[in-house]
Amino acid sequence: MRFARSLLVLLVLSLIGLPAQAQSLPQIPGTAKSDNVTLLSTIPEPGVIGARFRNGVMYVTSTFGLTTWDVTTAATPKPLGRLPLPHFENEDVDLGGNILLLSTDAA
């Protein structure tokens, strides 16, 4: 749950500068409220562990693999792709140039 909250905060903070075109969502129970941050949307992705953003694309790791989302319109993120993996990513993904790096523990 902590990772999902972190992802949500990261998504909202990265999209603050974009104009809101949709009515904001009601506050999610158990989350803090801030006067200068508005929840615009969430993604239907269970087991989220981390995310990275680049050029309007959010790269999300979860217990089920890697998914990519078009977040150029903050209120309506659209899925771009999914890569199911037999293991889960225990850290955020790294982006370097045109390379996305995933890792797993040997255990």
PDB file of N, CA and C in Angstrom:
ATOM      1  N   MET A   1       0.825  -1.187   0.000  1.00  0.00           N
ATOM      2  CA  MET A   1       0.000   0.000   0.000  1.00  0.00           C
ATOM      3  C   MET A   1       0.871   1.253   0.000  1.00  0.00           C
ATOM      4  N   ARG A   2       2.014   1.189   0.712  1.00  0.00           N
ATOM      5  CA  ARG A   2       2.908   2.339   0.780  1.00  0.00           C
ATOM      6  C   ARG A   2       3.437   2.687  -0.611  1.00  0.00           C
ATOM      7  N   PHE A   3       3.754   1.661  -1.400  1.00  0.00           N
ATOM      8  CA  PHE A   3       4.264   1.909  -2.739  1.00  0.00           C
ATOM      9  C   PHE A   3       3.188   2.528  -3.626  1.00  0.00           C
ATOM     10  N   ALA A   4       1.951   2.072  -3.485  1.00  0.00           N
ATOM     11  CA  ALA A   4       0.861   2.636  -4.278  1.00  0.00           C
ATOM     12  C   ALA A   4       0.668   4.109  -3.941  1.00  0.00           C
ATOM     13  N   ARG A   5       0.744   4.454  -2.658  1.00  0.00           N
ATOM     14  CA  ARG A   5       0.628   5.862  -2.263  1.00  0.00           C
ATOM     15  C   ARG A   5       1.780   6.674  -2.825  1.00  0.00           C
ATOM     16  N   SER A   6       2.989   6.120  -2.767  1.00  0.00           N
ATOM     17  CA  SER A   6       4.158   6.827  -3.294  1.00  0.00           C
ATOM     18  C   SER A   6       4.001   7.069  -4.787  1.00  0.00           C
ATOM     19  N   LEU A   7       3.508   6.069  -5.503  1.00  0.00           N
ATOM     20  CA  LEU A   7       3.288   6.216  -6.934  1.00  0.00           C
ATOM     21  C   LEU A   7       2.251   7.291  -7.205  1.00  0.00           C
ATOM     22  N   LEU A   8       1.179   7.291  -6.446  1.00  0.00           N
ATOM     23  CA  LEU A   8       0.125   8.277  -6.629  1.00  0.00           C
ATOM     24  C   LEU A   8       0.659   9.680  -6.385  1.00  0.00           C
ATOM     25  N   VAL A   9       1.414   9.861  -5.317  1.00  0.00           N
ATOM     26  CA  VAL A   9       1.990  11.174  -5.018  1.00  0.00           C
ATOM     27  C   VAL A   9       2.936  11.592  -6.134  1.00  0.00           C
ATOM     28  N   LEU A  10       3.774  10.664  -6.622  1.00  0.00           N
ATOM     29  CA  LEU A  10       4.698  10.960  -7.701  1.00  0.00           C
ATOM     30  C   LEU A  10       3.954  11.374  -8.962  1.00  0.00           C
ATOM     31  N   LEU A  11       2.898  10.670  -9.299  1.00  0.00           N
ATOM     32  CA  LEU A  11       2.098  10.996 -10.472  1.00  0.00           C
ATOM     33  C   LEU A  11       1.485  12.376 -10.339  1.00  0.00           C
ATOM     34  N   VAL A  12       0.879  12.657  -9.207  1.00  0.00           N
ATOM     35  CA  VAL A  12       0.223  13.947  -9.001  1.00  0.00           C
ATOM     36  C   VAL A  12       1.245  15.080  -9.028  1.00  0.00           C
ATOM     37  N   LEU A  13       2.372  14.899  -8.342  1.00  0.00           N
ATOM     38  CA  LEU A  13       3.385  15.953  -8.303  1.00  0.00           C
ATOM     39  C   LEU A  13       3.977  16.230  -9.674  1.00  0.00           C
ATOM     40  N   SER A  14       4.114  15.200 -10.490  1.00  0.00           N
ATOM     41  CA  SER A  14       4.688  15.403 -11.813  1.00  0.00           C
ATOM     42  C   SER A  14       3.720  16.092 -12.767  1.00  0.00           C
ATOM     43  N   LEU A  15       2.449  16.082 -12.432  1.00  0.00           N
ATOM     44  CA  LEU A  15       1.442  16.647 -13.326  1.00  0.00           C
ATOM     45  C   LEU A  15       0.842  17.954 -12.816  1.00  0.00           C
ATOM     46  N   ILE A  16       1.427  18.548 -11.787  1.00  0.00           N
ATOM     47  CA  ILE A  16       0.872  19.768 -11.197  1.00  0.00           C
ATOM     48  C   ILE A  16       0.773  20.891 -12.218  1.00  0.00           C
ATOM     49  N   GLY A  17       1.758  21.010 -13.079  1.00  0.00           N
ATOM     50  CA  GLY A  17       1.781  22.112 -14.029  1.00  0.00           C
ATOM     51  C   GLY A  17       0.776  21.986 -15.158  1.00  0.00           C
ATOM     52  N   LEU A  18       0.173  20.837 -15.344  1.00  0.00           N
ATOM     53  CA  LEU A  18      -0.791  20.660 -16.428  1.00  0.00           C
ATOM     54  C   LEU A  18      -2.171  21.150 -16.010  1.00  0.00           C
ATOM     55  N   PRO A  19      -2.899  21.795 -16.920  1.00  0.00           N
ATOM     56  CA  PRO A  19      -4.241  22.263 -16.561  1.00  0.00           C
ATOM     57  C   PRO A  19      -5.209  21.097 -16.378  1.00  0.00           C
ATOM     58  N   ALA A  20      -6.013  21.184 -15.350  1.00  0.00           N
ATOM     59  CA  ALA A  20      -7.007  20.139 -15.082  1.00  0.00           C
ATOM     60  C   ALA A  20      -8.190  20.321 -16.018  1.00  0.00           C
ATOM     61  N   GLN A  21      -8.571  19.261 -16.717  1.00  0.00           N
ATOM     62  CA  GLN A  21      -9.688  19.337 -17.640  1.00  0.00           C
ATOM     63  C   GLN A  21     -10.891  18.549 -17.144  1.00  0.00           C
ATOM     64  N   ALA A  22     -10.680  17.747 -16.138  1.00  0.00           N
ATOM     65  CA  ALA A  22     -11.771  16.945 -15.598  1.00  0.00           C
ATOM     66  C   ALA A  22     -11.973  17.310 -14.137  1.00  0.00           C
ATOM     67  N   GLN A  23     -13.148  17.007 -13.646  1.00  0.00           N
ATOM     68  CA  GLN A  23     -13.424  17.256 -12.237  1.00  0.00           C
ATOM     69  C   GLN A  23     -12.540  16.345 -11.395  1.00  0.00           C
ATOM     70  N   SER A  24     -12.001  16.883 -10.305  1.00  0.00           N
ATOM     71  CA  SER A  24     -11.104  16.079  -9.478  1.00  0.00           C
ATOM     72  C   SER A  24     -11.867  14.952  -8.789  1.00  0.00           C
ATOM     73  N   LEU A  25     -11.152  13.884  -8.505  1.00  0.00           N
ATOM     74  CA  LEU A  25     -11.735  12.716  -7.855  1.00  0.00           C
ATOM     75  C   LEU A  25     -11.889  12.966  -6.363  1.00  0.00           C
ATOM     76  N   PRO A  26     -12.785  12.244  -5.701  1.00  0.00           N
ATOM     77  CA  PRO A  26     -12.885  12.379  -4.245  1.00  0.00           C
ATOM     78  C   PRO A  26     -11.617  11.851  -3.585  1.00  0.00           C
ATOM     79  N   GLN A  27     -11.354  12.326  -2.379  1.00  0.00           N
ATOM     80  CA  GLN A  27     -10.156  11.896  -1.662  1.00  0.00           C
ATOM     81  C   GLN A  27     -10.229  10.404  -1.351  1.00  0.00           C
ATOM     82  N   ILE A  28      -9.114   9.723  -1.531  1.00  0.00           N
ATOM     83  CA  ILE A  28      -9.019   8.296  -1.243  1.00  0.00           C
ATOM     84  C   ILE A  28      -8.868   8.125   0.258  1.00  0.00           C
ATOM     85  N   PRO A  29      -9.683   7.267   0.884  1.00  0.00           N
ATOM     86  CA  PRO A  29      -9.581   7.060   2.331  1.00  0.00           C
ATOM     87  C   PRO A  29      -8.168   6.644   2.740  1.00  0.00           C
ATOM     88  N   GLY A  30      -7.698   7.192   3.848  1.00  0.00           N
ATOM     89  CA  GLY A  30      -6.384   6.846   4.359  1.00  0.00           C
ATOM     90  C   GLY A  30      -5.242   7.637   3.754  1.00  0.00           C
ATOM     91  N   THR A  31      -5.552   8.636   2.908  1.00  0.00           N
ATOM     92  CA  THR A  31      -4.499   9.457   2.323  1.00  0.00           C
ATOM     93  C   THR A  31      -4.572  10.868   2.881  1.00  0.00           C
ATOM     94  N   ALA A  32      -3.455  11.555   2.829  1.00  0.00           N
ATOM     95  CA  ALA A  32      -3.405  12.932   3.319  1.00  0.00           C
ATOM     96  C   ALA A  32      -3.967  13.880   2.269  1.00  0.00           C
ATOM     97  N   LYS A  33      -4.462  15.021   2.722  1.00  0.00           N
ATOM     98  CA  LYS A  33      -4.998  16.031   1.807  1.00  0.00           C
ATOM     99  C   LYS A  33      -4.068  17.233   1.821  1.00  0.00           C
ATOM    100  N   SER A  34      -3.817  17.787   0.646  1.00  0.00           N
ATOM    101  CA  SER A  34      -2.998  18.982   0.512  1.00  0.00           C
ATOM    102  C   SER A  34      -3.764  19.997  -0.322  1.00  0.00           C
ATOM    103  N   ASP A  35      -3.701  21.259   0.079  1.00  0.00           N
ATOM    104  CA  ASP A  35      -4.439  22.295  -0.643  1.00  0.00           C
ATOM    105  C   ASP A  35      -3.853  22.594  -2.019  1.00  0.00           C
ATOM    106  N   ASN A  36      -2.591  22.274  -2.252  1.00  0.00           N
ATOM    107  CA  ASN A  36      -1.989  22.597  -3.542  1.00  0.00           C
ATOM    108  C   ASN A  36      -1.756  21.374  -4.435  1.00  0.00           C
ATOM    109  N   VAL A  37      -2.336  20.223  -4.085  1.00  0.00           N
ATOM    110  CA  VAL A  37      -2.242  19.013  -4.896  1.00  0.00           C
ATOM    111  C   VAL A  37      -3.647  18.473  -5.109  1.00  0.00           C
ATOM    112  N   THR A  38      -3.977  18.157  -6.355  1.00  0.00           N
ATOM    113  CA  THR A  38      -5.298  17.632  -6.684  1.00  0.00           C
ATOM    114  C   THR A  38      -5.156  16.271  -7.355  1.00  0.00           C
ATOM    115  N   LEU A  39      -5.871  15.285  -6.842  1.00  0.00           N
ATOM    116  CA  LEU A  39      -5.880  13.961  -7.451  1.00  0.00           C
ATOM    117  C   LEU A  39      -6.705  14.028  -8.729  1.00  0.00           C
ATOM    118  N   LEU A  40      -6.077  13.715  -9.853  1.00  0.00           N
ATOM    119  CA  LEU A  40      -6.776  13.766 -11.130  1.00  0.00           C
ATOM    120  C   LEU A  40      -7.218  12.395 -11.603  1.00  0.00           C
ATOM    121  N   SER A  41      -6.443  11.365 -11.286  1.00  0.00           N
ATOM    122  CA  SER A  41      -6.761  10.037 -11.791  1.00  0.00           C
ATOM    123  C   SER A  41      -5.914   8.996 -11.063  1.00  0.00           C
ATOM    124  N   THR A  42      -6.270   7.747 -11.257  1.00  0.00           N
ATOM    125  CA  THR A  42      -5.468   6.621 -10.797  1.00  0.00           C
ATOM    126  C   THR A  42      -5.372   5.626 -11.947  1.00  0.00           C
ATOM    127  N   ILE A  43      -4.507   4.640 -11.805  1.00  0.00           N
ATOM    128  CA  ILE A  43      -4.417   3.599 -12.825  1.00  0.00           C
ATOM    129  C   ILE A  43      -4.874   2.278 -12.214  1.00  0.00           C
ATOM    130  N   PRO A  44      -5.553   1.446 -12.989  1.00  0.00           N
ATOM    131  CA  PRO A  44      -6.050   0.162 -12.480  1.00  0.00           C
ATOM    132  C   PRO A  44      -4.953  -0.902 -12.510  1.00  0.00           C
ATOM    133  N   GLU A  45      -3.905  -0.682 -11.752  1.00  0.00           N
ATOM    134  CA  GLU A  45      -2.748  -1.580 -11.765  1.00  0.00           C
ATOM    135  C   GLU A  45      -2.508  -2.105 -10.356  1.00  0.00           C
ATOM    136  N   PRO A  46      -2.764  -3.395 -10.101  1.00  0.00           N
ATOM    137  CA  PRO A  46      -2.540  -3.939  -8.756  1.00  0.00           C
ATOM    138  C   PRO A  46      -1.055  -4.170  -8.487  1.00  0.00           C
ATOM    139  N   GLY A  47      -0.665  -4.091  -7.233  1.00  0.00           N
ATOM    140  CA  GLY A  47       0.690  -4.433  -6.828  1.00  0.00           C
ATOM    141  C   GLY A  47       1.779  -3.508  -7.331  1.00  0.00           C
ATOM    142  N   VAL A  48       1.469  -2.224  -7.504  1.00  0.00           N
ATOM    143  CA  VAL A  48       2.464  -1.280  -8.014  1.00  0.00           C
ATOM    144  C   VAL A  48       3.619  -1.148  -7.028  1.00  0.00           C
ATOM    145  N   ILE A  49       4.836  -1.164  -7.559  1.00  0.00           N
ATOM    146  CA  ILE A  49       6.034  -1.053  -6.741  1.00  0.00           C
ATOM    147  C   ILE A  49       6.759   0.262  -7.005  1.00  0.00           C
ATOM    148  N   GLY A  50       6.818   0.693  -8.243  1.00  0.00           N
ATOM    149  CA  GLY A  50       7.526   1.931  -8.547  1.00  0.00           C
ATOM    150  C   GLY A  50       7.187   2.437  -9.930  1.00  0.00           C
ATOM    151  N   ALA A  51       7.675   3.651 -10.226  1.00  0.00           N
ATOM    152  CA  ALA A  51       7.419   4.245 -11.534  1.00  0.00           C
ATOM    153  C   ALA A  51       8.508   5.251 -11.876  1.00  0.00           C
ATOM    154  N   ARG A  52       8.683   5.460 -13.165  1.00  0.00           N
ATOM    155  CA  ARG A  52       9.557   6.496 -13.705  1.00  0.00           C
ATOM    156  C   ARG A  52       8.793   7.197 -14.824  1.00  0.00           C
ATOM    157  N   PHE A  53       9.135   8.462 -15.040  1.00  0.00           N
ATOM    158  CA  PHE A  53       8.467   9.252 -16.062  1.00  0.00           C
ATOM    159  C   PHE A  53       9.490   9.770 -17.064  1.00  0.00           C
ATOM    160  N   ARG A  54       9.113   9.746 -18.343  1.00  0.00           N
ATOM    161  CA  ARG A  54       9.933  10.357 -19.380  1.00  0.00           C
ATOM    162  C   ARG A  54       9.063  10.683 -20.579  1.00  0.00           C
ATOM    163  N   ASN A  55       9.116  11.940 -20.996  1.00  0.00           N
ATOM    164  CA  ASN A  55       8.441  12.402 -22.219  1.00  0.00           C
ATOM    165  C   ASN A  55       6.977  11.982 -22.293  1.00  0.00           C
ATOM    166  N   GLY A  56       6.236  12.165 -21.212  1.00  0.00           N
ATOM    167  CA  GLY A  56       4.811  11.861 -21.216  1.00  0.00           C
ATOM    168  C   GLY A  56       4.469  10.392 -21.053  1.00  0.00           C
ATOM    169  N   VAL A  57       5.459   9.559 -20.766  1.00  0.00           N
ATOM    170  CA  VAL A  57       5.215   8.127 -20.555  1.00  0.00           C
ATOM    171  C   VAL A  57       5.602   7.776 -19.119  1.00  0.00           C
ATOM    172  N   MET A  58       4.720   7.032 -18.449  1.00  0.00           N
ATOM    173  CA  MET A  58       5.000   6.532 -17.109  1.00  0.00           C
ATOM    174  C   MET A  58       5.289   5.035 -17.225  1.00  0.00           C
ATOM    175  N   TYR A  59       6.454   4.617 -16.732  1.00  0.00           N
ATOM    176  CA  TYR A  59       6.869   3.218 -16.725  1.00  0.00           C
ATOM    177  C   TYR A  59       6.601   2.683 -15.322  1.00  0.00           C
ATOM    178  N   VAL A  60       5.702   1.708 -15.200  1.00  0.00           N
ATOM    179  CA  VAL A  60       5.249   1.224 -13.897  1.00  0.00           C
ATOM    180  C   VAL A  60       5.679  -0.224 -13.701  1.00  0.00           C
ATOM    181  N   THR A  61       6.339  -0.489 -12.574  1.00  0.00           N
ATOM    182  CA  THR A  61       6.660  -1.867 -12.223  1.00  0.00           C
ATOM    183  C   THR A  61       5.684  -2.327 -11.151  1.00  0.00           C
ATOM    184  N   SER A  62       5.315  -3.584 -11.243  1.00  0.00           N
ATOM    185  CA  SER A  62       4.365  -4.147 -10.282  1.00  0.00           C
ATOM    186  C   SER A  62       4.744  -5.599 -10.021  1.00  0.00           C
ATOM    187  N   THR A  63       3.976  -6.233  -9.178  1.00  0.00           N
ATOM    188  CA  THR A  63       4.227  -7.647  -8.898  1.00  0.00           C
ATOM    189  C   THR A  63       3.909  -8.521 -10.107  1.00  0.00           C
ATOM    190  N   PHE A  64       3.339  -7.941 -11.155  1.00  0.00           N
ATOM    191  CA  PHE A  64       2.977  -8.697 -12.351  1.00  0.00           C
ATOM    192  C   PHE A  64       3.857  -8.386 -13.550  1.00  0.00           C
ATOM    193  N   GLY A  65       4.747  -7.395 -13.443  1.00  0.00           N
ATOM    194  CA  GLY A  65       5.623  -7.059 -14.559  1.00  0.00           C
ATOM    195  C   GLY A  65       5.734  -5.567 -14.774  1.00  0.00           C
ATOM    196  N   LEU A  66       5.891  -5.179 -16.028  1.00  0.00           N
ATOM    197  CA  LEU A  66       6.084  -3.786 -16.410  1.00  0.00           C
ATOM    198  C   LEU A  66       4.930  -3.332 -17.291  1.00  0.00           C
ATOM    199  N   THR A  67       4.378  -2.155 -17.015  1.00  0.00           N
ATOM    200  CA  THR A  67       3.366  -1.556 -17.885  1.00  0.00           C
ATOM    201  C   THR A  67       3.794  -0.134 -18.205  1.00  0.00           C
ATOM    202  N   THR A  68       3.366   0.351 -19.363  1.00  0.00           N
ATOM    203  CA  THR A  68       3.639   1.733 -19.741  1.00  0.00           C
ATOM    204  C   THR A  68       2.318   2.451 -19.957  1.00  0.00           C
ATOM    205  N   TRP A  69       2.297   3.730 -19.568  1.00  0.00           N
ATOM    206  CA  TRP A  69       1.083   4.541 -19.632  1.00  0.00           C
ATOM    207  C   TRP A  69       1.385   5.880 -20.276  1.00  0.00           C
ATOM    208  N   ASP A  70       0.512   6.320 -21.178  1.00  0.00           N
ATOM    209  CA  ASP A  70       0.582   7.665 -21.740  1.00  0.00           C
ATOM    210  C   ASP A  70      -0.063   8.599 -20.726  1.00  0.00           C
ATOM    211  N   VAL A  71       0.726   9.496 -20.132  1.00  0.00           N
ATOM    212  CA  VAL A  71       0.207  10.415 -19.118  1.00  0.00           C
ATOM    213  C   VAL A  71       0.277  11.864 -19.599  1.00  0.00           C
ATOM    214  N   THR A  72       0.265  12.065 -20.927  1.00  0.00           N
ATOM    215  CA  THR A  72       0.281  13.432 -21.441  1.00  0.00           C
ATOM    216  C   THR A  72      -0.997  14.172 -21.083  1.00  0.00           C
ATOM    217  N   THR A  73      -2.100  13.455 -20.917  1.00  0.00           N
ATOM    218  CA  THR A  73      -3.336  14.025 -20.386  1.00  0.00           C
ATOM    219  C   THR A  73      -3.525  13.408 -19.006  1.00  0.00           C
ATOM    220  N   ALA A  74      -3.211  14.200 -17.983  1.00  0.00           N
ATOM    221  CA  ALA A  74      -3.148  13.678 -16.613  1.00  0.00           C
ATOM    222  C   ALA A  74      -4.452  13.052 -16.131  1.00  0.00           C
ATOM    223  N   ALA A  75      -5.568  13.603 -16.528  1.00  0.00           N
ATOM    224  CA  ALA A  75      -6.854  13.113 -16.036  1.00  0.00           C
ATOM    225  C   ALA A  75      -7.263  11.785 -16.665  1.00  0.00           C
ATOM    226  N   THR A  76      -6.651  11.437 -17.786  1.00  0.00           N
ATOM    227  CA  THR A  76      -7.028  10.192 -18.465  1.00  0.00           C
ATOM    228  C   THR A  76      -5.789   9.436 -18.959  1.00  0.00           C
ATOM    229  N   PRO A  77      -5.022   8.827 -18.043  1.00  0.00           N
ATOM    230  CA  PRO A  77      -3.868   8.036 -18.494  1.00  0.00           C
ATOM    231  C   PRO A  77      -4.337   6.855 -19.341  1.00  0.00           C
ATOM    232  N   LYS A  78      -3.592   6.577 -20.412  1.00  0.00           N
ATOM    233  CA  LYS A  78      -3.976   5.493 -21.317  1.00  0.00           C
ATOM    234  C   LYS A  78      -2.862   4.442 -21.353  1.00  0.00           C
ATOM    235  N   PRO A  79      -3.247   3.155 -21.256  1.00  0.00           N
ATOM    236  CA  PRO A  79      -2.221   2.105 -21.299  1.00  0.00           C
ATOM    237  C   PRO A  79      -1.569   2.033 -22.678  1.00  0.00           C
ATOM    238  N   LEU A  80      -0.264   1.874 -22.701  1.00  0.00           N
ATOM    239  CA  LEU A  80       0.473   1.744 -23.957  1.00  0.00           C
ATOM    240  C   LEU A  80       0.939   0.312 -24.188  1.00  0.00           C
ATOM    241  N   GLY A  81       1.407  -0.342 -23.127  1.00  0.00           N
ATOM    242  CA  GLY A  81       1.922  -1.694 -23.299  1.00  0.00           C
ATOM    243  C   GLY A  81       2.099  -2.409 -21.977  1.00  0.00           C
ATOM    244  N   ARG A  82       2.265  -3.718 -22.069  1.00  0.00           N
ATOM    245  CA  ARG A  82       2.424  -4.550 -20.873  1.00  0.00           C
ATOM    246  C   ARG A  82       3.447  -5.640 -21.174  1.00  0.00           C
ATOM    247  N   LEU A  83       4.353  -5.848 -20.210  1.00  0.00           N
ATOM    248  CA  LEU A  83       5.340  -6.914 -20.309  1.00  0.00           C
ATOM    249  C   LEU A  83       5.222  -7.772 -19.058  1.00  0.00           C
ATOM    250  N   PRO A  84       4.480  -8.894 -19.134  1.00  0.00           N
ATOM    251  CA  PRO A  84       4.368  -9.775 -17.968  1.00  0.00           C
ATOM    252  C   PRO A  84       5.737 -10.387 -17.663  1.00  0.00           C
ATOM    253  N   LEU A  85       6.077 -10.462 -16.387  1.00  0.00           N
ATOM    254  CA  LEU A  85       7.356 -11.033 -15.980  1.00  0.00           C
ATOM    255  C   LEU A  85       7.131 -12.128 -14.942  1.00  0.00           C
ATOM    256  N   PRO A  86       7.995 -13.155 -14.918  1.00  0.00           N
ATOM    257  CA  PRO A  86       7.828 -14.256 -13.967  1.00  0.00           C
ATOM    258  C   PRO A  86       8.298 -13.902 -12.559  1.00  0.00           C
ATOM    259  N   HIS A  87       8.832 -12.715 -12.382  1.00  0.00           N
ATOM    260  CA  HIS A  87       9.288 -12.252 -11.073  1.00  0.00           C
ATOM    261  C   HIS A  87       8.764 -10.831 -10.874  1.00  0.00           C
ATOM    262  N   PHE A  88       8.914 -10.317  -9.668  1.00  0.00           N
ATOM    263  CA  PHE A  88       8.500  -8.935  -9.473  1.00  0.00           C
ATOM    264  C   PHE A  88       9.719  -8.058  -9.274  1.00  0.00           C
ATOM    265  N   GLU A  89       9.589  -6.840  -9.696  1.00  0.00           N
ATOM    266  CA  GLU A  89      10.640  -5.837  -9.574  1.00  0.00           C
ATOM    267  C   GLU A  89      10.602  -5.288  -8.162  1.00  0.00           C
ATOM    268  N   ASN A  90      11.728  -5.352  -7.445  1.00  0.00           N
ATOM    269  CA  ASN A  90      11.718  -4.898  -6.058  1.00  0.00           C
ATOM    270  C   ASN A  90      12.224  -3.473  -5.893  1.00  0.00           C
ATOM    271  N   GLU A  91      12.571  -2.826  -6.967  1.00  0.00           N
ATOM    272  CA  GLU A  91      13.031  -1.438  -6.949  1.00  0.00           C
ATOM    273  C   GLU A  91      12.376  -0.698  -8.108  1.00  0.00           C
ATOM    274  N   ASP A  92      12.547   0.619  -8.108  1.00  0.00           N
ATOM    275  CA  ASP A  92      12.088   1.398  -9.254  1.00  0.00           C
ATOM    276  C   ASP A  92      12.927   1.034 -10.474  1.00  0.00           C
ATOM    277  N   VAL A  93      12.348   1.174 -11.638  1.00  0.00           N
ATOM    278  CA  VAL A  93      13.106   0.934 -12.862  1.00  0.00           C
ATOM    279  C   VAL A  93      14.059   2.100 -13.086  1.00  0.00           C
ATOM    280  N   ASP A  94      15.108   1.857 -13.845  1.00  0.00           N
ATOM    281  CA  ASP A  94      16.048   2.907 -14.223  1.00  0.00           C
ATOM    282  C   ASP A  94      15.926   3.153 -15.714  1.00  0.00           C
ATOM    283  N   LEU A  95      15.982   4.416 -16.097  1.00  0.00           N
ATOM    284  CA  LEU A  95      15.959   4.800 -17.499  1.00  0.00           C
ATOM    285  C   LEU A  95      17.271   5.497 -17.819  1.00  0.00           C
ATOM    286  N   GLY A  96      17.905   5.075 -18.896  1.00  0.00           N
ATOM    287  CA  GLY A  96      19.135   5.712 -19.351  1.00  0.00           C
ATOM    288  C   GLY A  96      19.126   5.767 -20.863  1.00  0.00           C
ATOM    289  N   GLY A  97      18.909   6.943 -21.417  1.00  0.00           N
ATOM    290  CA  GLY A  97      18.800   7.043 -22.868  1.00  0.00           C
ATOM    291  C   GLY A  97      17.578   6.276 -23.340  1.00  0.00           C
ATOM    292  N   ASN A  98      17.785   5.319 -24.230  1.00  0.00           N
ATOM    293  CA  ASN A  98      16.685   4.492 -24.739  1.00  0.00           C
ATOM    294  C   ASN A  98      16.645   3.125 -24.075  1.00  0.00           C
ATOM    295  N   ILE A  99      17.262   2.992 -22.903  1.00  0.00           N
ATOM    296  CA  ILE A  99      17.332   1.704 -22.210  1.00  0.00           C
ATOM    297  C   ILE A  99      16.566   1.777 -20.897  1.00  0.00           C
ATOM    298  N   LEU A 100      15.732   0.778 -20.653  1.00  0.00           N
ATOM    299  CA  LEU A 100      15.036   0.632 -19.379  1.00  0.00           C
ATOM    300  C   LEU A 100      15.627  -0.593 -18.701  1.00  0.00           C
ATOM    301  N   LEU A 101      16.058  -0.436 -17.453  1.00  0.00           N
ATOM    302  CA  LEU A 101      16.733  -1.515 -16.743  1.00  0.00           C
ATOM    303  C   LEU A 101      15.858  -2.042 -15.620  1.00  0.00           C
ATOM    304  N   LEU A 102      15.596  -3.352 -15.640  1.00  0.00           N
ATOM    305  CA  LEU A 102      14.874  -4.045 -14.578  1.00  0.00           C
ATOM    306  C   LEU A 102      15.845  -4.973 -13.868  1.00  0.00           C
ATOM    307  N   SER A 103      15.627  -5.191 -12.582  1.00  0.00           N
ATOM    308  CA  SER A 103      16.481  -6.125 -11.848  1.00  0.00           C
ATOM    309  C   SER A 103      15.627  -7.010 -10.960  1.00  0.00           C
ATOM    310  N   THR A 104      16.224  -8.091 -10.497  1.00  0.00           N
ATOM    311  CA  THR A 104      15.545  -8.986  -9.574  1.00  0.00           C
ATOM    312  C   THR A 104      16.569  -9.534  -8.586  1.00  0.00           C
ATOM    313  N   ASP A 105      16.114  -9.936  -7.421  1.00  0.00           N
ATOM    314  CA  ASP A 105      16.997 -10.552  -6.440  1.00  0.00           C
ATOM    315  C   ASP A 105      17.278 -11.995  -6.836  1.00  0.00           C
ATOM    316  N   ALA A 106      18.451 -12.483  -6.480  1.00  0.00           N
ATOM    317  CA  ALA A 106      18.815 -13.870  -6.789  1.00  0.00           C
ATOM    318  C   ALA A 106      18.035 -14.871  -5.942  1.00  0.00           C
ATOM    319  N   ALA A 107      17.454 -14.412  -4.849  1.00  0.00           N
ATOM    320  CA  ALA A 107      16.714 -15.306  -3.949  1.00  0.00           C
ATOM    321  C   ALA A 107      15.487 -15.734  -4.616  1.00  0.00           C
TER     322      ALA A 107
END
